XYZ file of N, CA and C in Angstrom:
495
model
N -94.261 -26.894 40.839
C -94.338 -25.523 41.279
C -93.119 -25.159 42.146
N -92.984 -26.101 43.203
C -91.126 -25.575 43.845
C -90.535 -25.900 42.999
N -90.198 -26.779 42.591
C -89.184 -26.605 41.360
C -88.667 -25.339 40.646
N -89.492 -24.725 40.278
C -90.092 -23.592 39.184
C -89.577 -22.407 40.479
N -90.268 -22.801 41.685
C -89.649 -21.522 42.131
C -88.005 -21.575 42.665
N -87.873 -23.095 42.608
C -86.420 -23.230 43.390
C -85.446 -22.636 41.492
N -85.738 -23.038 40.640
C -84.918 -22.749 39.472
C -84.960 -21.000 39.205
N -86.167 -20.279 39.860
C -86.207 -18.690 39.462
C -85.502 -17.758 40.844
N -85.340 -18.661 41.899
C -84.491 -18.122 43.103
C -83.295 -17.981 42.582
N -82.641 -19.311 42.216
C -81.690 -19.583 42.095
C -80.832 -18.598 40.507
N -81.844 -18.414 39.654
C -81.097 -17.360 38.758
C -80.927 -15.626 39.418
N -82.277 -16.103 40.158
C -81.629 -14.630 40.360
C -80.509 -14.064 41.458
N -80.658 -15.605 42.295
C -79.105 -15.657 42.977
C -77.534 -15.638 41.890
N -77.609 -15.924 40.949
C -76.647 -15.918 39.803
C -75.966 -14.935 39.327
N -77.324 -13.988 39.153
C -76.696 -12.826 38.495
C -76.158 -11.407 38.854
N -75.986 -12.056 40.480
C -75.150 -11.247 41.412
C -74.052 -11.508 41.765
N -73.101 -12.795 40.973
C -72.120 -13.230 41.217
C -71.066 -12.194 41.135
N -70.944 -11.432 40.229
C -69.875 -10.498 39.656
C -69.348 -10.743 38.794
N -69.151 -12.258 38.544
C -68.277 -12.513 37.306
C -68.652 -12.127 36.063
N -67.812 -11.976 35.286
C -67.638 -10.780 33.782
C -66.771 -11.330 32.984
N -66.912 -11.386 31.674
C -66.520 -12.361 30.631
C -65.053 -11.559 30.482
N -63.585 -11.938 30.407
C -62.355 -11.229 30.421
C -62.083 -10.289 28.980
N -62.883 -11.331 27.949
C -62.498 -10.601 26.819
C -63.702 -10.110 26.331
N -64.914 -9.692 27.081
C -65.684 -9.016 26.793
C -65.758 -7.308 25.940
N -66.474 -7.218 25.040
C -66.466 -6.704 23.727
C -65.727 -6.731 22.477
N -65.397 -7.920 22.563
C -64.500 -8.526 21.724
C -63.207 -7.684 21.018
N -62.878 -7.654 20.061
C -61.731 -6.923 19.839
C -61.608 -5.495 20.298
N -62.199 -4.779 20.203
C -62.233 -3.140 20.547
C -63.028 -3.254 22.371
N -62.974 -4.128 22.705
C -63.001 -4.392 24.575
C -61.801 -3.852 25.284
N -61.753 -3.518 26.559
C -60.627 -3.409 27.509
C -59.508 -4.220 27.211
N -59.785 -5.793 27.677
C -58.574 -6.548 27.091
C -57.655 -6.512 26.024
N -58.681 -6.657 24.951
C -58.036 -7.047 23.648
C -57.301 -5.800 23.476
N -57.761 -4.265 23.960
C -57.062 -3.259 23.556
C -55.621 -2.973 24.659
N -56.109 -3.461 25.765
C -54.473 -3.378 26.375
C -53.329 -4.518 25.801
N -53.870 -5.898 25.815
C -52.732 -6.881 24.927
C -52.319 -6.268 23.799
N -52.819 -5.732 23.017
C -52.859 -4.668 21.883
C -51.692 -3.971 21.861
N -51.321 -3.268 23.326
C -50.612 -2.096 23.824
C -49.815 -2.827 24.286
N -49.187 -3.490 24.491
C -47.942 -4.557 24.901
C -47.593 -4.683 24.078
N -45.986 -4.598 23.993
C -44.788 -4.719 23.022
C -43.911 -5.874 23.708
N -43.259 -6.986 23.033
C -42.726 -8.278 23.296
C -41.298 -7.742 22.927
N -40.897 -7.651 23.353
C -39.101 -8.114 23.576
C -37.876 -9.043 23.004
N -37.455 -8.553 22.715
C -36.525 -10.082 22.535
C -36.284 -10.497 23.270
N -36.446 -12.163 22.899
C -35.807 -13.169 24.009
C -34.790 -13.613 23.983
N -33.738 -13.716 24.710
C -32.788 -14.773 24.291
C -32.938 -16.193 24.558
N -32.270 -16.977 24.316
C -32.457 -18.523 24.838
C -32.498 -18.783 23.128
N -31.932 -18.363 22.076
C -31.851 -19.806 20.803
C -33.115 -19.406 20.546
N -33.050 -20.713 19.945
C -34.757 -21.256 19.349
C -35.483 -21.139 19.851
N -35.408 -21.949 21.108
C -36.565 -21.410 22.447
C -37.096 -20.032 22.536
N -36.097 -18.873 22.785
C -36.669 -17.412 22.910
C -37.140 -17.195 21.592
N -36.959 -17.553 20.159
C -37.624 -17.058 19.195
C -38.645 -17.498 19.153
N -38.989 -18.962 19.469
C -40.308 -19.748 19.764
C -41.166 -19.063 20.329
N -40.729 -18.601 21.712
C -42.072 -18.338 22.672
C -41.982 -16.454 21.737
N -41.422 -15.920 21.775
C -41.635 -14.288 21.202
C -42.287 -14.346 20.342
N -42.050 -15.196 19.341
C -43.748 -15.477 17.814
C -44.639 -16.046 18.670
N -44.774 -16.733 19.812
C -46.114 -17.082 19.752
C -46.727 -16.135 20.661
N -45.788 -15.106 21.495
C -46.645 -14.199 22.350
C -46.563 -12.857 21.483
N -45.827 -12.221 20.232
C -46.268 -11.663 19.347
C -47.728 -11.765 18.723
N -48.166 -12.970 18.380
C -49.581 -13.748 17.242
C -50.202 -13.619 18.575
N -50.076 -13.828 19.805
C -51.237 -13.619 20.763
C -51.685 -12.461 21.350
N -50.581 -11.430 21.074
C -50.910 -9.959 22.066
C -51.078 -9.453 20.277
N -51.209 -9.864 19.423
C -51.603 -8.676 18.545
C -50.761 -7.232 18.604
N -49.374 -7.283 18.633
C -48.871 -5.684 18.706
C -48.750 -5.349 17.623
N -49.264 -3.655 17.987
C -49.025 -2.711 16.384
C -47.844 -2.085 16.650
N -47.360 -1.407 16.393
C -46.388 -0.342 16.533
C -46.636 0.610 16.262
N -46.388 1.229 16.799
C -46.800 2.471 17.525
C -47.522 3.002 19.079
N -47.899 1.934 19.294
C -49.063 1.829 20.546
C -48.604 0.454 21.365
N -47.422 1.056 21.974
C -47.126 0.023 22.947
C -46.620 1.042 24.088
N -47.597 0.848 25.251
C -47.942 1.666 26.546
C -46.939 0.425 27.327
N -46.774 -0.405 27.233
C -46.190 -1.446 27.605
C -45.120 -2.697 26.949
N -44.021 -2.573 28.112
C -43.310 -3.792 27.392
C -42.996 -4.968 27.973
N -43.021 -6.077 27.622
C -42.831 -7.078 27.867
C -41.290 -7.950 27.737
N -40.894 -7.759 28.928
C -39.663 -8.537 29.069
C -40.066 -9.819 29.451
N -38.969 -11.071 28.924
C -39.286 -12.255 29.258
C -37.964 -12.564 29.391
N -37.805 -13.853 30.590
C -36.428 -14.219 30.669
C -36.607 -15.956 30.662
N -36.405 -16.946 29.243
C -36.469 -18.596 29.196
C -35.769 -19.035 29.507
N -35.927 -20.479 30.307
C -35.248 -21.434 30.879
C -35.721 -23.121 30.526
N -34.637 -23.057 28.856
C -35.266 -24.100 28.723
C -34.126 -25.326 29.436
N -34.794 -26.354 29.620
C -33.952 -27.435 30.132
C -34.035 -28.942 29.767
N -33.525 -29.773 29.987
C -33.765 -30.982 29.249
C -32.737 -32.339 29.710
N -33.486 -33.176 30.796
C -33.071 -33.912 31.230
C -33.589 -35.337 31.310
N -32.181 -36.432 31.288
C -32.534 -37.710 31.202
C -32.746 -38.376 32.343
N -33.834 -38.959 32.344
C -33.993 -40.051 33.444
C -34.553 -40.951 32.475
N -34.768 -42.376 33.673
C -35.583 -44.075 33.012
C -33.973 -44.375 32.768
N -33.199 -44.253 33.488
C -31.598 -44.939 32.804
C -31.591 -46.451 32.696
N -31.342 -47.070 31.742
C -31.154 -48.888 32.076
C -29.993 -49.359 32.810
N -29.609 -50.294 33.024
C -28.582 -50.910 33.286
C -27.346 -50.430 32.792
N -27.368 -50.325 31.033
C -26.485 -49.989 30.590
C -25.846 -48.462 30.667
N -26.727 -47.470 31.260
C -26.444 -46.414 31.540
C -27.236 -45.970 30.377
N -28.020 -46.193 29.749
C -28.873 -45.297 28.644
C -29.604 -44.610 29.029
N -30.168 -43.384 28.737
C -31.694 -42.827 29.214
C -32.666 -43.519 27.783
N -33.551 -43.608 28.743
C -34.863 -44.448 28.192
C -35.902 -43.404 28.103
N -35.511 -42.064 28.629
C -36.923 -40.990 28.901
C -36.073 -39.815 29.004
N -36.832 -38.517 28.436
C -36.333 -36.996 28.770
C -37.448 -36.430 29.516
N -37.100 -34.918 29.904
C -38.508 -34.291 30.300
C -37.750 -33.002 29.877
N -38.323 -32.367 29.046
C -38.556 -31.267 29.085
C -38.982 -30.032 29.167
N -38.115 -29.065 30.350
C -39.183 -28.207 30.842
C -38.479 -26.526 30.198
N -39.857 -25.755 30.227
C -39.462 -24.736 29.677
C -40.466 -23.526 30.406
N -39.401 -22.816 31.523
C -40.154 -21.714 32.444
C -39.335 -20.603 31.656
N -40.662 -19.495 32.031
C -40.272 -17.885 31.865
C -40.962 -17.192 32.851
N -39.639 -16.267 32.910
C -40.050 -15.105 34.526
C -40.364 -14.070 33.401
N -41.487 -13.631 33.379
C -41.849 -12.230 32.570
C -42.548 -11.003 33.754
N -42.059 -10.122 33.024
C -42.151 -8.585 33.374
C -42.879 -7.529 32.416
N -43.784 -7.075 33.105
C -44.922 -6.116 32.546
C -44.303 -4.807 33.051
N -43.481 -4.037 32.345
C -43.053 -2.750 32.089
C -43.915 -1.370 31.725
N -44.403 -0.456 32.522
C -45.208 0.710 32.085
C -43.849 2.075 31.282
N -44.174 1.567 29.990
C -43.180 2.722 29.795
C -43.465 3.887 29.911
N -44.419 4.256 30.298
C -44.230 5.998 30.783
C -43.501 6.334 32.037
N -43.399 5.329 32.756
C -42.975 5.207 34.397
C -41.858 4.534 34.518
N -41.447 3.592 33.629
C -40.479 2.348 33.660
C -40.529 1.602 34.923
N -42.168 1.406 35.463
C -42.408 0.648 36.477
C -43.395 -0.650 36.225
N -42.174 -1.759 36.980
C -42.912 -3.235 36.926
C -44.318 -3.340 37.541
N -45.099 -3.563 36.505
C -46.711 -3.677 37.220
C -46.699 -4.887 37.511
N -46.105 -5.783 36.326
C -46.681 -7.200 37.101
C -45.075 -8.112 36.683
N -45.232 -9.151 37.973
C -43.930 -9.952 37.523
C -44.335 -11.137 38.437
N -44.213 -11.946 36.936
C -44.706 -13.375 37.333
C -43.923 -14.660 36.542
N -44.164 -15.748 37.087
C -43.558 -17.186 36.144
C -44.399 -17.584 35.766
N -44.073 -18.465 34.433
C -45.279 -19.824 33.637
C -44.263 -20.826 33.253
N -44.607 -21.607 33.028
C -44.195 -22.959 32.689
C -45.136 -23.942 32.563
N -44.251 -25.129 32.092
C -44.683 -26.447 31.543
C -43.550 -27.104 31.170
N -44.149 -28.674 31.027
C -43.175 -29.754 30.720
C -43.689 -30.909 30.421
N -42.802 -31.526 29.609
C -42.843 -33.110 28.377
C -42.442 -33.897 28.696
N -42.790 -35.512 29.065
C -42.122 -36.056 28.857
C -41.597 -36.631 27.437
N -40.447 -37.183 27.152
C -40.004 -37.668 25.696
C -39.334 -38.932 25.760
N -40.060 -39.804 24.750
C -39.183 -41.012 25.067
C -38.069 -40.993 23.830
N -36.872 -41.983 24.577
C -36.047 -41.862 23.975
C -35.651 -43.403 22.983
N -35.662 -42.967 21.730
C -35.858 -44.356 21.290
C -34.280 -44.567 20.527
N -34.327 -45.601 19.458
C -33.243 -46.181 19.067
C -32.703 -45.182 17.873
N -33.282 -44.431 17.535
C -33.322 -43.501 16.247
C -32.744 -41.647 16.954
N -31.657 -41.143 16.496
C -31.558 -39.883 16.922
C -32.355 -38.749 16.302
N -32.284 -39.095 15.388
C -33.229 -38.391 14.415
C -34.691 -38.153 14.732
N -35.248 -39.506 15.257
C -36.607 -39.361 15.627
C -36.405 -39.138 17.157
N -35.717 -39.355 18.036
C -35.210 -38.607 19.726
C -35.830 -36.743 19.165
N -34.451 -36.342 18.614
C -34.342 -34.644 18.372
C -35.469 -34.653 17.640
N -36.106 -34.898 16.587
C -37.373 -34.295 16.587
C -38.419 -34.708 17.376
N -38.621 -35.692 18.147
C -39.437 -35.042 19.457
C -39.099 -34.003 20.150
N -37.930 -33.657 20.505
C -37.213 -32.775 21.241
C -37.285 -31.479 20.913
N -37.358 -31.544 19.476
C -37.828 -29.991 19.460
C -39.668 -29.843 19.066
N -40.413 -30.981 18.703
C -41.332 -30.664 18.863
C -41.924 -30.495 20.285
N -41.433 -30.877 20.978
C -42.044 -30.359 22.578
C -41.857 -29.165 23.077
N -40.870 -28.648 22.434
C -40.075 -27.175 22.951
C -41.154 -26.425 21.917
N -41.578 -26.831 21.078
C -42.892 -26.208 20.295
C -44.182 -26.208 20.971
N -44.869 -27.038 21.654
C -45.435 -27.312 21.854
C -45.268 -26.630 23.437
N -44.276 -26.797 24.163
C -43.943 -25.744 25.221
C -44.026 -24.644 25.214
N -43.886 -24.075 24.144
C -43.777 -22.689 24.139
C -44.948 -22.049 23.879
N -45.975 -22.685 22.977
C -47.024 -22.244 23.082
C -48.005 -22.421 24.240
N -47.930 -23.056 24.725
C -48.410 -23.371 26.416
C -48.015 -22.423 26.981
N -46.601 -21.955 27.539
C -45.824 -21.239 28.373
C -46.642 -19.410 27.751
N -46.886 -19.268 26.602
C -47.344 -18.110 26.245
C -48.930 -17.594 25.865
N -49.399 -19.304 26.131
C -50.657 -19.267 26.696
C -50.706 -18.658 27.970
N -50.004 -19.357 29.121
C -50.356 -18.718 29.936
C -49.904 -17.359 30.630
N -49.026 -16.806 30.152
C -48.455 -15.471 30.073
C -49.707 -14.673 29.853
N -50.165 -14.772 28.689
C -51.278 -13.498 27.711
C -52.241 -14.295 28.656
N -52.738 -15.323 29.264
C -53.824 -15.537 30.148
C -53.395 -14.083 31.569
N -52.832 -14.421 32.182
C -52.338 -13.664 33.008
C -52.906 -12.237 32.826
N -51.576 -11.579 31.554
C -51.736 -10.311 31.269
C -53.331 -9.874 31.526
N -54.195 -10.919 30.978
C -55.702 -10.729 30.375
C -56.066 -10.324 31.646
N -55.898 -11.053 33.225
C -56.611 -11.140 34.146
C -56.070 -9.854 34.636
N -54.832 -9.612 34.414
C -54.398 -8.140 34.889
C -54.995 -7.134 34.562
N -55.291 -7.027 33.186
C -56.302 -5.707 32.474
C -57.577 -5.908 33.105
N -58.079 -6.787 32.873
C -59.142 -6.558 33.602
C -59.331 -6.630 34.696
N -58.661 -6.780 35.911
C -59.041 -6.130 37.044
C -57.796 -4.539 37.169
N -57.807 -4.133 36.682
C -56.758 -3.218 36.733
C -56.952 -1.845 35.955
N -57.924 -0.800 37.075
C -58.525 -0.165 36.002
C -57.367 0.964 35.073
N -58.359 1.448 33.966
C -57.835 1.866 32.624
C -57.223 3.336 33.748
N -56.047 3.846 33.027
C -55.789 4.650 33.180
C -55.185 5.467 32.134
């Protein structure tokens, strides 16, 4: 019987938390329709900026025509050896790949939001160049979708606390 009443206190202590699902009503919701309204930029940075711009293109869903917003991004990819041996070899890379992005209101041409993301790999470096560089660029793959994970995470938390206007 406490049990029972300690488990029916306790929900109804719960459902006063406030918290609210981000991408609630699924596609035609607040969120999904402002990522929607974000337009991606070109990046520069090579491969890298084309990398992360397809994967934050496929994540914000932009149409054209309906971009209330643009998205500037500025990459910094980098790529350095440490684990050196004796002989002066690197034995290990890490590669890291940050972006400073900017949430642009184009009716205003005012920065709403400006923030960094990043991430980083380590890579070992073996006897083969061939198999070195393609780790090397599979991490910068694998970076970039991380790095634009957490970008469109961001954006998400912005729309929704950020009412519609």
């Amino acid at each position: 019987m406490k049990r029972a009443a300690f488990l029916l206190a306790l929900a109804a202590l719960s459902t006063g938390c406030g918290l609210r699902p981000v991408y609630g009503g699924g596609t035609s919701g607040a969120t999904a329709t402002f990522l929607s309204s974000v337009a991606v930029q070109p990046i520069a940075g090579g491969r890298t900026g084309w990398l992360m711009r397809a994967a934050l293109a496929d994540r914000l869903g932009e149409t054209e025509g309906n971009e209330r917003y643009r998205l500037e991004v500025e990459v910094d990819d980098d790529l350095t050896g440490f684990g050196i041996r004796g002989d002066t070899a690197v034995t290990r890379e890490r590669r890291t790949i940050r972006a400073r992005y900017r949430l642009v209101d184009n009716a205003t041409g005012q920065v709403v939001l400006d923030a960094t993301a990043g991430s980083d790999a380590g890579i070992d470096v073996v006897s083969s160049d061939v198999a070195t560089l393609a780790a090397e660029q599979t991490a910068a793959e694998r970076l970039t979708q991380v790095v634009a994970d957490q970008i469109v995470g961001r954006l998400s938390l912005y729309a929704n606390r950020t009412p519609v206007r």
